[in-house]
Short mmCIF file of C-alpha atoms in Angstrom, two decimals:
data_model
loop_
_atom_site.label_atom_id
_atom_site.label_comp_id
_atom_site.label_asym_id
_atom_site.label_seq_id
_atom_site.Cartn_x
_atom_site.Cartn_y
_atom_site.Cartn_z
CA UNK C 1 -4.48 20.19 10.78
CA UNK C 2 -5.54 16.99 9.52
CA UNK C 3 -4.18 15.09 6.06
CA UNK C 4 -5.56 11.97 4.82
CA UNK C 5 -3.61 10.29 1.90
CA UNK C 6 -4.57 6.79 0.46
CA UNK C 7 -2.70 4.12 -2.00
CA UNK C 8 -5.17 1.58 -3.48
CA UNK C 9 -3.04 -0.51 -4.38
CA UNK C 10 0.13 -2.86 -2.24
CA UNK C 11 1.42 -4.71 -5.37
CA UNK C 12 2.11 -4.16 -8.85
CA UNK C 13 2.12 -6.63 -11.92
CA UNK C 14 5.31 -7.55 -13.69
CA UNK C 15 3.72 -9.40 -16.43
CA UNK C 16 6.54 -10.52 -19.08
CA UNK C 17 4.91 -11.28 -22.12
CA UNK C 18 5.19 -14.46 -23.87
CA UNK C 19 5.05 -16.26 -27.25
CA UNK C 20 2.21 -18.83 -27.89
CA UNK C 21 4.28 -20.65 -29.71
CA UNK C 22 6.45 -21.39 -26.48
CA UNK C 23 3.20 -22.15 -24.28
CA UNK C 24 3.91 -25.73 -22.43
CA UNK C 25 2.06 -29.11 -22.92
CA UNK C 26 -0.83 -28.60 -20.65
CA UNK C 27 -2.27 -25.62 -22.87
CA UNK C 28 -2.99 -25.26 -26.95
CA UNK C 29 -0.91 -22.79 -27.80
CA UNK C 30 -3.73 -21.49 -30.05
CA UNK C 31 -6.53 -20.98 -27.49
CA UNK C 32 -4.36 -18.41 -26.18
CA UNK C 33 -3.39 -14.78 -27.07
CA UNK C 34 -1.06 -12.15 -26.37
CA UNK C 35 -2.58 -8.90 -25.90
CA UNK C 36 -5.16 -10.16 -23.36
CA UNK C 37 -9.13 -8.92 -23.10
CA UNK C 38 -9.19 -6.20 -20.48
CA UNK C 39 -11.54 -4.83 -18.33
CA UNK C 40 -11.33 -2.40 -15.67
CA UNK C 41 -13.99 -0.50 -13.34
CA UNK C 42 -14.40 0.90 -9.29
CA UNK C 43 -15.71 -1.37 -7.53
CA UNK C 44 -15.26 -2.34 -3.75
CA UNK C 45 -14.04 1.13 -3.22
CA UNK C 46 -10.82 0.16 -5.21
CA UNK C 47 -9.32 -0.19 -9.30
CA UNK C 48 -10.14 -3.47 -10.06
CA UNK C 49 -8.58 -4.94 -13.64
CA UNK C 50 -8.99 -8.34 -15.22
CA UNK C 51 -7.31 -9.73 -17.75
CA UNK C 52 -8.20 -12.53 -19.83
CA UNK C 53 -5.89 -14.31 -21.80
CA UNK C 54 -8.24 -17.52 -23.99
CA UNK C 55 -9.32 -16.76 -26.79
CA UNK C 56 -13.01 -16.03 -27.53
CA UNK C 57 -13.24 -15.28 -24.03
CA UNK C 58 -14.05 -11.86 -23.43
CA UNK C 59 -17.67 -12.11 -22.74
CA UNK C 60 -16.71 -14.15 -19.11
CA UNK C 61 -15.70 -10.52 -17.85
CA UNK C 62 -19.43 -8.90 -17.74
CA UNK C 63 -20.19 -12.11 -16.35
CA UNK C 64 -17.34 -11.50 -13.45
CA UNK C 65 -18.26 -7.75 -12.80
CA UNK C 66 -21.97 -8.35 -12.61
CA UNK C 67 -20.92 -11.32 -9.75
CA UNK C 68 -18.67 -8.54 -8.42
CA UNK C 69 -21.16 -6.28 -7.88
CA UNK C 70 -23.83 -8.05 -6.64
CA UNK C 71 -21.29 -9.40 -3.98
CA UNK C 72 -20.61 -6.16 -3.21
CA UNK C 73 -23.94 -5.43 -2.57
CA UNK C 74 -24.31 -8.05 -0.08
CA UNK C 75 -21.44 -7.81 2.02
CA UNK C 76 -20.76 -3.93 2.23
CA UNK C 77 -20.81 -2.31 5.79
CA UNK C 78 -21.24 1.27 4.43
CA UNK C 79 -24.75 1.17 2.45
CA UNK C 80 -28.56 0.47 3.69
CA UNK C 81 -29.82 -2.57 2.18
CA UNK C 82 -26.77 -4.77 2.16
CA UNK C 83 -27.28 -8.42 4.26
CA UNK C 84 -23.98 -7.28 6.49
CA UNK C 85 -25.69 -3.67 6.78
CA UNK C 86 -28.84 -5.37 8.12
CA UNK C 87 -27.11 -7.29 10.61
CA UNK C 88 -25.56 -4.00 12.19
CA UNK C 89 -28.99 -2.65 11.95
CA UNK C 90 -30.66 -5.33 13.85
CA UNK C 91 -27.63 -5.85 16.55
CA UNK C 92 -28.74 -6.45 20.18
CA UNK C 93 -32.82 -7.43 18.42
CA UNK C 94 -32.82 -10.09 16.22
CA UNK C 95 -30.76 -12.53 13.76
CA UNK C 96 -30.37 -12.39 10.31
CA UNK C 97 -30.99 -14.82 7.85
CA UNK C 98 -28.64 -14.11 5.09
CA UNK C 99 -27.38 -15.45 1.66
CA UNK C 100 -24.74 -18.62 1.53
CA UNK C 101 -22.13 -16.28 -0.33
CA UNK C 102 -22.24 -13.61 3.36
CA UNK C 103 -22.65 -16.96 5.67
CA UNK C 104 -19.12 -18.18 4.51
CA UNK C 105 -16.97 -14.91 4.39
CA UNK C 106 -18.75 -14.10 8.05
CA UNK C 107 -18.36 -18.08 9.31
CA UNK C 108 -14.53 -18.14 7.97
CA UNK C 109 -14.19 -14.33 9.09
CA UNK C 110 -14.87 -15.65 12.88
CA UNK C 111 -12.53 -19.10 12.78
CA UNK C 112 -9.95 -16.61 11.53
CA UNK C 113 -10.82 -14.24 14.54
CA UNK C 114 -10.41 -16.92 17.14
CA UNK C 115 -7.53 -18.41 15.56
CA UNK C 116 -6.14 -15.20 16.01
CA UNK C 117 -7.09 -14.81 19.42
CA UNK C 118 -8.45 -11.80 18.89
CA UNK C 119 -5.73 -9.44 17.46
CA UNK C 120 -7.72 -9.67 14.12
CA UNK C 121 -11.55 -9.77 14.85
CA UNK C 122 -14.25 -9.17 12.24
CA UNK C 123 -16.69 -7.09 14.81
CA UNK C 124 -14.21 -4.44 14.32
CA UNK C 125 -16.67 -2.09 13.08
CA UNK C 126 -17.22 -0.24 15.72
CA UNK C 127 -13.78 0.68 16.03
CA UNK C 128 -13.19 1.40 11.67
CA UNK C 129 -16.37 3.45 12.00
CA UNK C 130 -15.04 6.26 14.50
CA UNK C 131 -11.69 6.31 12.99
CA UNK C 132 -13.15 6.46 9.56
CA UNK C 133 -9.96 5.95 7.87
CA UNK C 134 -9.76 6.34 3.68
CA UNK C 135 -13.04 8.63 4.06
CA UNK C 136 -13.20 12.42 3.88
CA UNK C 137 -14.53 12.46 7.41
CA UNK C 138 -11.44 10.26 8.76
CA UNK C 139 -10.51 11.78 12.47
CA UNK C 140 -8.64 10.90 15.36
CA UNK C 141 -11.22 9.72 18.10
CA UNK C 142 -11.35 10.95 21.38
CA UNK C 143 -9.91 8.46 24.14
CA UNK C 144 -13.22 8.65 26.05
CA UNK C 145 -14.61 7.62 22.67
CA UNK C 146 -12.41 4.20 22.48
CA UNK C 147 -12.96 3.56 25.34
CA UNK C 148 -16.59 3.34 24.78
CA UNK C 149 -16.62 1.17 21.79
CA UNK C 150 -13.89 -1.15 22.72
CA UNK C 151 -16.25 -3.54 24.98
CA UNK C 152 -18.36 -4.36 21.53
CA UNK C 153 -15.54 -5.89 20.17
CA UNK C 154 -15.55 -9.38 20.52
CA UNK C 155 -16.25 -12.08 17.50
CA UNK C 156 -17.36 -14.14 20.77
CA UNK C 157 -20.26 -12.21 20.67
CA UNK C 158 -21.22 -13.16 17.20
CA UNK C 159 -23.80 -15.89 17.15
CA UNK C 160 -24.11 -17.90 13.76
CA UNK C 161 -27.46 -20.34 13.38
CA UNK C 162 -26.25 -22.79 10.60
CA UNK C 163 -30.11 -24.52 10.58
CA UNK C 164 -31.45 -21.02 9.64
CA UNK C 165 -28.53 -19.70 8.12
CA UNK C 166 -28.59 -16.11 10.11
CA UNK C 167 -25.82 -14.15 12.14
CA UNK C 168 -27.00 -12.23 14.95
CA UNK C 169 -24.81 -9.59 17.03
CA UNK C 170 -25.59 -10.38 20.63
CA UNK C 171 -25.05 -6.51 22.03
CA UNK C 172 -26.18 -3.63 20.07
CA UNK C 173 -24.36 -0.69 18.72
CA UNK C 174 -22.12 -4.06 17.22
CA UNK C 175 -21.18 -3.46 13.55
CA UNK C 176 -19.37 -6.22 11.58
CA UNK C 177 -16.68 -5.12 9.59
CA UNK C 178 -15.80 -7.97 6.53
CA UNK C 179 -12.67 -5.48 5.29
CA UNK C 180 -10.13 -7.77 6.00
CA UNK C 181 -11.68 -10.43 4.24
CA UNK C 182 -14.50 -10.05 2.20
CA UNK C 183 -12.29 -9.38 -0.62
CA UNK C 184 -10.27 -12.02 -0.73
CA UNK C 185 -13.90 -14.01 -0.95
CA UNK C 186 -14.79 -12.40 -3.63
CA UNK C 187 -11.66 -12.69 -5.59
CA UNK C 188 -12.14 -16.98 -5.10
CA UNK C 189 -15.65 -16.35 -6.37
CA UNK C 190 -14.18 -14.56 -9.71
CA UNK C 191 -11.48 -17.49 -9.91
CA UNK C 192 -14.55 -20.14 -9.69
CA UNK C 193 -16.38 -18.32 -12.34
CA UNK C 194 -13.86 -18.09 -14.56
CA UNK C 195 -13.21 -21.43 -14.99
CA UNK C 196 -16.94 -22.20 -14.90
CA UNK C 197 -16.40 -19.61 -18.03
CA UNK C 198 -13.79 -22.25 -19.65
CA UNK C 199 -10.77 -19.46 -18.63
CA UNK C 200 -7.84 -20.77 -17.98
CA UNK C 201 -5.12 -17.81 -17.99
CA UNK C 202 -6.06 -15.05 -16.68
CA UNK C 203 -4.63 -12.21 -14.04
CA UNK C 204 -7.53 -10.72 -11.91
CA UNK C 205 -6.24 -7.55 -9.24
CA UNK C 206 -8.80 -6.58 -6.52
CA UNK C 207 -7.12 -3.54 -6.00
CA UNK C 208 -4.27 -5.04 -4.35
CA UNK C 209 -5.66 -8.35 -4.11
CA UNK C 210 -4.04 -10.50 -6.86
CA UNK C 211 -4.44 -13.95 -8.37
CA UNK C 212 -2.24 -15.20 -11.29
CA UNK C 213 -4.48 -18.20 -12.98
CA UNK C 214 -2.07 -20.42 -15.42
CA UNK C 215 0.80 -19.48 -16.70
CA UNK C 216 1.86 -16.77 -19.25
CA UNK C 217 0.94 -17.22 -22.88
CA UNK C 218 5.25 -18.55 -22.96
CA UNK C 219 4.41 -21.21 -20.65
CA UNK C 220 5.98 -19.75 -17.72
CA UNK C 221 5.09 -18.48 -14.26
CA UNK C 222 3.96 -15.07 -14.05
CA UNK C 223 6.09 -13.09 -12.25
CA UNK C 224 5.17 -11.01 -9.16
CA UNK C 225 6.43 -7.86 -7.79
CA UNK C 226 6.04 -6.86 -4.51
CA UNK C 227 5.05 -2.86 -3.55
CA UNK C 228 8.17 -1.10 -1.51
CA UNK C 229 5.90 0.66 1.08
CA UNK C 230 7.83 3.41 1.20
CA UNK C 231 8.15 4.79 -2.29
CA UNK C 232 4.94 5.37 -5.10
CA UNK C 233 3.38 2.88 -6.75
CA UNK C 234 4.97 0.89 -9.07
CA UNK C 235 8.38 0.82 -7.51
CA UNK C 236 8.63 -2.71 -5.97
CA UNK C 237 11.07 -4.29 -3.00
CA UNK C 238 11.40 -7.73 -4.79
CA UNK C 239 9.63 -10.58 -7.05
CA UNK C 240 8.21 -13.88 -6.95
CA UNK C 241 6.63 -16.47 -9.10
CA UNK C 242 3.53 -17.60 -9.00
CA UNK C 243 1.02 -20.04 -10.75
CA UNK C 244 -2.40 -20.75 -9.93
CA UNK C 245 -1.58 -18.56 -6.72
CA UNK C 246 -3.08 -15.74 -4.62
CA UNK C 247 -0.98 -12.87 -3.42
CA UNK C 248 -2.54 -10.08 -1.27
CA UNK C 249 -0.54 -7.16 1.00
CA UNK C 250 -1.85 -5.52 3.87
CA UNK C 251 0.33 -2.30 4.75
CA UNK C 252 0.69 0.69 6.92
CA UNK C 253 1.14 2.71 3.88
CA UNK C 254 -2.03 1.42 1.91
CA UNK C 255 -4.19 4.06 3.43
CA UNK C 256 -3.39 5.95 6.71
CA UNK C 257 -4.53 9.28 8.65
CA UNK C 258 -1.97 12.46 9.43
CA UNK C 259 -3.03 14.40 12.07
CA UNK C 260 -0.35 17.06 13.44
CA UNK C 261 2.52 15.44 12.45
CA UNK C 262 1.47 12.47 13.26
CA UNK C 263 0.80 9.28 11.18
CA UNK C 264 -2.07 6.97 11.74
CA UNK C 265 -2.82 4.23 9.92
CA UNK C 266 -5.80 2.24 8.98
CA UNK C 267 -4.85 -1.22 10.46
CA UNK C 268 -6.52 -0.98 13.52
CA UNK C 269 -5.75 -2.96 17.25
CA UNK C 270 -9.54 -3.78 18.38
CA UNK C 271 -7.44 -4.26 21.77
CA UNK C 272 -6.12 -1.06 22.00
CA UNK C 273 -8.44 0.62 19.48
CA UNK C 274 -5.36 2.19 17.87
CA UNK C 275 -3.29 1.33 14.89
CA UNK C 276 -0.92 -1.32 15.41
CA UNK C 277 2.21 -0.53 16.30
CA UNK C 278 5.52 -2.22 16.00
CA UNK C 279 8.71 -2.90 13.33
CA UNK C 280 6.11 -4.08 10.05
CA UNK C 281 5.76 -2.10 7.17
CA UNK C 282 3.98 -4.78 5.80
CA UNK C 283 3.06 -8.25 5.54
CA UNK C 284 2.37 -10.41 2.09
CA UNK C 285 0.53 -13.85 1.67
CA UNK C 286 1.09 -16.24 -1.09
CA UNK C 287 -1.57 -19.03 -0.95
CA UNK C 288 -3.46 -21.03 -3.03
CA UNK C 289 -7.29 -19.35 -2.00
CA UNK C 290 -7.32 -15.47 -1.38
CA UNK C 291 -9.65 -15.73 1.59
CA UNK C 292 -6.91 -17.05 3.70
CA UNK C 293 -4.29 -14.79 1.92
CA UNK C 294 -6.55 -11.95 2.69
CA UNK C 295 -7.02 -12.59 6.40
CA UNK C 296 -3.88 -14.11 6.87
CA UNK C 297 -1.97 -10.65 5.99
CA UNK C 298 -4.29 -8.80 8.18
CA UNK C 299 -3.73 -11.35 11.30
CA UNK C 300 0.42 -11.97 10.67
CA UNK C 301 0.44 -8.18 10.82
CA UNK C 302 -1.38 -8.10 13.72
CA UNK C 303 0.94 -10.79 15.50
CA UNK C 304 4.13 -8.70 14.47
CA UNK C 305 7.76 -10.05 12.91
CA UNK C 306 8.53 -12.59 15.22
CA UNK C 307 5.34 -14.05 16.31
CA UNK C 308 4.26 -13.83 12.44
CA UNK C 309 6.57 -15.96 11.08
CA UNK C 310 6.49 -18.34 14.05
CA UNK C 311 2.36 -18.84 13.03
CA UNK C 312 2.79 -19.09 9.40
CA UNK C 313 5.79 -21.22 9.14
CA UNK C 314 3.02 -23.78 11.35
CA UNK C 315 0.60 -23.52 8.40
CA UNK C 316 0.19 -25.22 4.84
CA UNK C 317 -0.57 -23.99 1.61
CA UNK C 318 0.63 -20.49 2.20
CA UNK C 319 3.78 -18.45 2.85
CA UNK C 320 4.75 -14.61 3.32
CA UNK C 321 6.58 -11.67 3.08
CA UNK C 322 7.62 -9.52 5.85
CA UNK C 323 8.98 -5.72 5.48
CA UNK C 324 10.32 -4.06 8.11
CA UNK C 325 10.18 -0.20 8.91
CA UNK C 326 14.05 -0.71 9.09
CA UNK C 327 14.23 -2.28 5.37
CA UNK C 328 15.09 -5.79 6.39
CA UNK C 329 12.96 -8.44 4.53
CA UNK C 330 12.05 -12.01 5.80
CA UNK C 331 10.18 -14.72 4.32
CA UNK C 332 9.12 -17.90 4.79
CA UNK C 333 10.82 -21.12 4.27
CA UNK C 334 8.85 -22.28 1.47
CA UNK C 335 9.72 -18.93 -0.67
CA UNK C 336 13.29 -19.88 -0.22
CA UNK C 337 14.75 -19.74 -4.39
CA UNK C 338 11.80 -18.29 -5.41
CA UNK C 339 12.25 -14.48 -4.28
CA UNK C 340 14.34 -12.16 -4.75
CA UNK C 341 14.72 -8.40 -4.19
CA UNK C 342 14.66 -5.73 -6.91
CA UNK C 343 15.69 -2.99 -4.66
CA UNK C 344 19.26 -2.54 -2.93
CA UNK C 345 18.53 -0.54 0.00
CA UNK C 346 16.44 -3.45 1.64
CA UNK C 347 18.39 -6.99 2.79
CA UNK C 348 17.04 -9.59 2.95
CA UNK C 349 17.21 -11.89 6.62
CA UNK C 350 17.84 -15.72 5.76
#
């Protein structure tokens, strides 16, 4: 017997509402308002809500879900037509010459692949494509099956022609996978035209995928909780706050496979061609562009607790979040006085 369960989402909003009339210097109090324009759809296989908080501003969110979906369009794995779909399709024949909006998420998707050395790697498809996990079709491959796949695995084997602007897959039966980050992209894009739009408060959630822009109408941070990965959503392990930030989760809990007993879940090894195993529940990323918070979560997961922290504490501009099976919480140096837990059965490790 097989059970598949899913959770869209790895963090959840705690939005305090403020007064205009307390907004701070660097806004006009009366550009702003309190009960925000909303939109919501499914797109990207997830909930995605926008909020909008400038006045006279809510025509900027057709403008952001059109640019969703076209995005979508391109960079999808799953559906003929799309640029990444194409590339798959021609894998082992002939390059692709693709639009400037796929050329960055795939360029930045392989410097984060060899940065990670491989424990993340965006020609992963193979691998997501026979486990199949968060479809109805998910399954438990066969070892023989791994074992067959695991050689076409290799970002190495990824050849990018900036003069022509086209990716080709050097092997066939490669398939590009842009999970891990093509969201992330996409969520930058929506920051860009937002401001292009003359936004300047705003909360936009990519399923998961969040990015506070501003402050609150008061003039303070927004405020940030973090998903406990073991209970429902909604029910958070601690808070941050955040300005002008990006915060994104990847978790074994987001969307995982049970199979007689036995859990599997969707963050894959492409070394092992099984999910990664280890002490992380999960892992989050504050930084200033959600590209890099997007791959980063993905790849500190990958590197597990110890070796984790060790990489990000070596980078700028972004910090984490790590949550152990066990309940013990660690973060990084620069989220020292600006987190703390909401829920008393996890400690947090200074």
């Amino acid at each position: 017997m097989k059970k598949q369960i899913g959770i869209s989402l790895m963090l959840l909003m705690l939005i305090i509402a403020g007064c205009s009339k307390n907004a701070d210097s660097s806004s006009d109090a009366s550009s702003l308002i309190s009960n925000p324009y909303s939109e919501t759809e499914f797109l990207l296989g997830t909930v995605i809500t926008i909020k909008v908080y400038d006045k006279d501003k809510e025509p900027a969110l057709d403008k952001v879900f059109d640019r969703i979906e076209v995005l979508e369009q391109q960079m999808t794995a799953n559906e003929a037509g799309s640029e990444v779909a194409e590339i798959n399709e021609q894998a082992g024949k002939d390059p692709v010459e693709v639009s400037e909006d796929v050329w960055q998420v795939i360029k930045q998707g392989k410097d984060y692949s060899e940065l990670a050395e491989g424990s993340f790697d965006i020609a992963v498809g193979p691998l997501t494509s026979l486990w199949n996990i968060g479809m109805d079709d998910a399954r438990k491959p066969l070892q023989e099956e791994i074992d067959d796949i695991l050689p076409l695995i290799d970002y190495k084997k990824i050849e990018l022609d900036e003069a022509e602007q086209s990716v080709m897959l050097t092997e066939s039966s490669m398939r590009l996978d842009l999970g891990a980050i093509a969201k992330g992209y996409i969520a930058d894009e929506v920051i860009e035209l937002l401001e292009e739009e003359g936004v300047t408060t705003a909360v936009v959630d990519l399923g998961g995928n969040i990015y506070v822009m501003g402050n609150q109408t008061s003039g303070d941070p927004w405020v940030v909780g973090v998903q406990n990965p073991f209970l429902p959503m909604g029910e958070t392990v601690g808070r941050l706050t955040a300005s002008n930030q990006s915060i994104v989760t990847s978790g074994i809990y987001e969307r995982f496979l049970e199979v007689e007993g036995e859990i599997y879940h969707h963050l894959l090894n492409p070394q092992t061609g099984y999910p990664f195993e280890g002490e992380l529940a999960s892992v989050s990323v504050i930084s200033e562009h959600s590209i890099d918070g997007d791959a980063l979560s993905t790849l500190l997961y990958s590197k597990g607790l110890e070796e984790g922290l060790d990489f990000i504490q070596q980078m700028q501009d972004a910090e984490a979040i790590f949550v152990t099976k066990d309940k013990n919480v660690y973060i990084t140096d620069g989220l020292a006085g600006n987190f703390e837990l909401t829920d008393e059965e996890f400690t947090l490790i200074e």
